Amino acid sequence: MNTTLKEGIDWVGCIDWTVRDFHGYKTESGSTYNSYLIRDEKNVIIDGVKARFTEAFLNRIQTLIELDKIDYVVCNHAEPDHSGGLPGLMAAAPQAEMICNKKCKDTLEKHFDTSAWKWHVVEDGDTISLGKRTLSFINTPMVHWPESMFTYVPEDKLLFSMDAFGQHYATAFRFDDEEPLDVILHEAKAYYANIVMLYGRPIAQTLARAAELDIEMIAPSHGVIWRSHIKEVLEEYKKFVVCKPTAKIIVMYATMWDSTEKMAEAILEGAQECNVEARFYNVDSTHPTHIATEVLDCAAVAIGSPTLNNSLMPKLAGALCYLSGLRPTNKKGFAFGSYGWSKRGGASEVENIMKEMKIELMHDPIRAQYVPTPEILEECREAGRALGKYAEQFAD
Ligand code: FEO
């Protein structure tokens, strides 16, 4: 495994092959927690790993340098997948100074006993000379937490971007040109959709600042390091930050006695008469992680639930809770669903959630009492056609 980014700069992170849940994100491809060692006149560790990998992390560092030779540890982001291993590192290298911004110091102090740590608090734009190289710090609030920060090394044109441009993707390879491009770009999309979609505006500001830098390599804190496909991932991120619609529609639903499913199928039939990509998800069989990834760049979405106990089917409620928290933008759609003796809940509640999500409603909910009649199924087909026609305009 090649772990050398540049002469004197190495990956010293950990590969988490088996993780399958990351605060609700179904990480079917595992993940990595990337940490980097820079050896110069001053030696630096950039970011840490999850707590349970601390021993392996320290062992990997020691294959390259004695721990008492580490001068600085940079913490770009205090979330425990990157900071959990830092108490172990700071205890093993007590001479090292922790470099981070003020918000990160506050956050680390709330997570760990940091009473023995030496601190070097930096502000946006500060630099520290390592000898041949310089560390330059750029605050990137809400990418992904308020304390998030990039570290840039101008001499190597290397950006340590913490969560930004990352992927939850476990692989024995460390670089973007060692993996299929379509796979890693999809993983970067899934990561963006499920972790930071709600922070599109601050990420757009961060992209603008990154555009001012001369970058030859982007080293995120998850997944592969970008060195051959920087242009491609930056282009994708420009689309992600505005949830740029494509010619794609989504029908997602839960069903009780098949009535809402029949309505969903009729909507899909109508949409498929148009020249669009269509995705069809029963939330019983599709995890919200996959749906969120596809919603990121869809144009329109139809969401259905029958009424259950004057409310929604629980799995649809859970999927919408997850999705609404991620705040996708630039979408149109409508609600649908069956009901028995009360129109409370079901399609009405779905519509209320869609309104809160600022999904532009194309029309009132489509409802069927108990079982959809042929007329209601035709209404669903017609609504599906309208959904598809709207999405068609976004074809390349
Ligand atoms: Fe990879 Fe926001 O932590």
GROMACS .gro file of N, CA, C and O and ligand atoms in nm, residues 22-23 33 77 79-82 143-145 148 162-163 168 191 195 221-222, ligand 1:
model
   79
   22PHE      N    1  -2.301   0.517   1.051
   22PHE     CA    2  -2.231   0.638   1.093
   22PHE      C    3  -2.338   0.741   1.123
   22PHE      O    4  -2.393   0.802   1.033
   23HIS      N    5  -2.368   0.761   1.245
   23HIS     CA    6  -2.484   0.836   1.295
   23HIS      C    7  -2.603   0.838   1.198
   23HIS      O    8  -2.654   0.940   1.158
   33TYR      N    9  -1.036   0.659   0.853
   33TYR     CA   10  -1.012   0.780   0.932
   33TYR      C   11  -0.869   0.821   0.898
   33TYR      O   12  -0.773   0.755   0.939
   77HIS      N   13  -1.097   1.917   1.301
   77HIS     CA   14  -1.241   1.890   1.322
   77HIS      C   15  -1.251   1.802   1.446
   77HIS      O   16  -1.185   1.698   1.455
   79GLU      N   17  -1.508   1.625   1.571
   79GLU     CA   18  -1.599   1.511   1.580
   79GLU      C   19  -1.520   1.385   1.618
   79GLU      O   20  -1.407   1.366   1.572
   80PRO      N   21  -1.580   1.298   1.702
   80PRO     CA   22  -1.502   1.187   1.758
   80PRO      C   23  -1.443   1.089   1.658
   80PRO      O   24  -1.349   1.016   1.692
   81ASP      N   25  -1.494   1.084   1.534
   81ASP     CA   26  -1.429   0.994   1.437
   81ASP      C   27  -1.288   1.042   1.403
   81ASP      O   28  -1.207   0.964   1.353
   82HIS      N   29  -1.258   1.168   1.433
   82HIS     CA   30  -1.123   1.219   1.409
   82HIS      C   31  -1.050   1.257   1.538
   82HIS      O   32  -0.928   1.263   1.540
  143VAL      N   33  -1.858   2.295   0.799
  143VAL     CA   34  -1.814   2.193   0.702
  143VAL      C   35  -1.727   2.090   0.777
  143VAL      O   36  -1.610   2.078   0.752
  144HIS      N   37  -1.771   2.030   0.881
  144HIS     CA   38  -1.907   1.988   0.904
  144HIS      C   39  -1.964   2.042   1.037
  144HIS      O   40  -2.085   2.047   1.055
  145TRP      N   41  -1.878   2.083   1.129
  145TRP     CA   42  -1.919   2.138   1.257
  145TRP      C   43  -1.872   2.284   1.265
  145TRP      O   44  -1.792   2.328   1.181
  148SER      N   45  -1.488   2.352   1.230
  148SER     CA   46  -1.414   2.287   1.120
  148SER      C   47  -1.315   2.383   1.054
  148SER      O   48  -1.339   2.503   1.041
  162MET      N   49  -1.028   1.791   0.587
  162MET     CA   50  -1.109   1.713   0.683
  162MET      C   51  -1.230   1.651   0.614
  162MET      O   52  -1.215   1.586   0.514
  163ASP      N   53  -1.354   1.673   0.658
  163ASP     CA   54  -1.468   1.599   0.600
  163ASP      C   55  -1.494   1.634   0.453
  163ASP      O   56  -1.548   1.551   0.377
  168HIS      N   57  -1.711   0.779   0.267
  168HIS     CA   58  -1.708   0.663   0.357
  168HIS      C   59  -1.680   0.542   0.269
  168HIS      O   60  -1.773   0.481   0.211
  191TYR      N   61  -2.162   1.069   0.051
  191TYR     CA   62  -2.109   1.133   0.172
  191TYR      C   63  -2.165   1.275   0.185
  191TYR      O   64  -2.215   1.315   0.290
  195ILE      N   65  -2.417   1.366   0.492
  195ILE     CA   66  -2.347   1.430   0.603
  195ILE      C   67  -2.364   1.582   0.601
  195ILE      O   68  -2.391   1.643   0.705
  221SER      N   69  -1.038   1.363   0.530
  221SER     CA   70  -1.022   1.278   0.648
  221SER      C   71  -1.095   1.145   0.637
  221SER      O   72  -1.094   1.065   0.729
  222HIS      N   73  -1.164   1.123   0.523
  222HIS     CA   74  -1.224   0.992   0.495
  222HIS      C   75  -1.198   0.956   0.348
  222HIS      O   76  -1.210   1.043   0.260
  397FEO    FE1   77  -1.572   1.276   0.977
  397FEO    FE2   78  -1.769   1.532   1.079
  397FEO     O1   79  -1.656   1.387   1.099
   0.00000   0.00000   0.00000
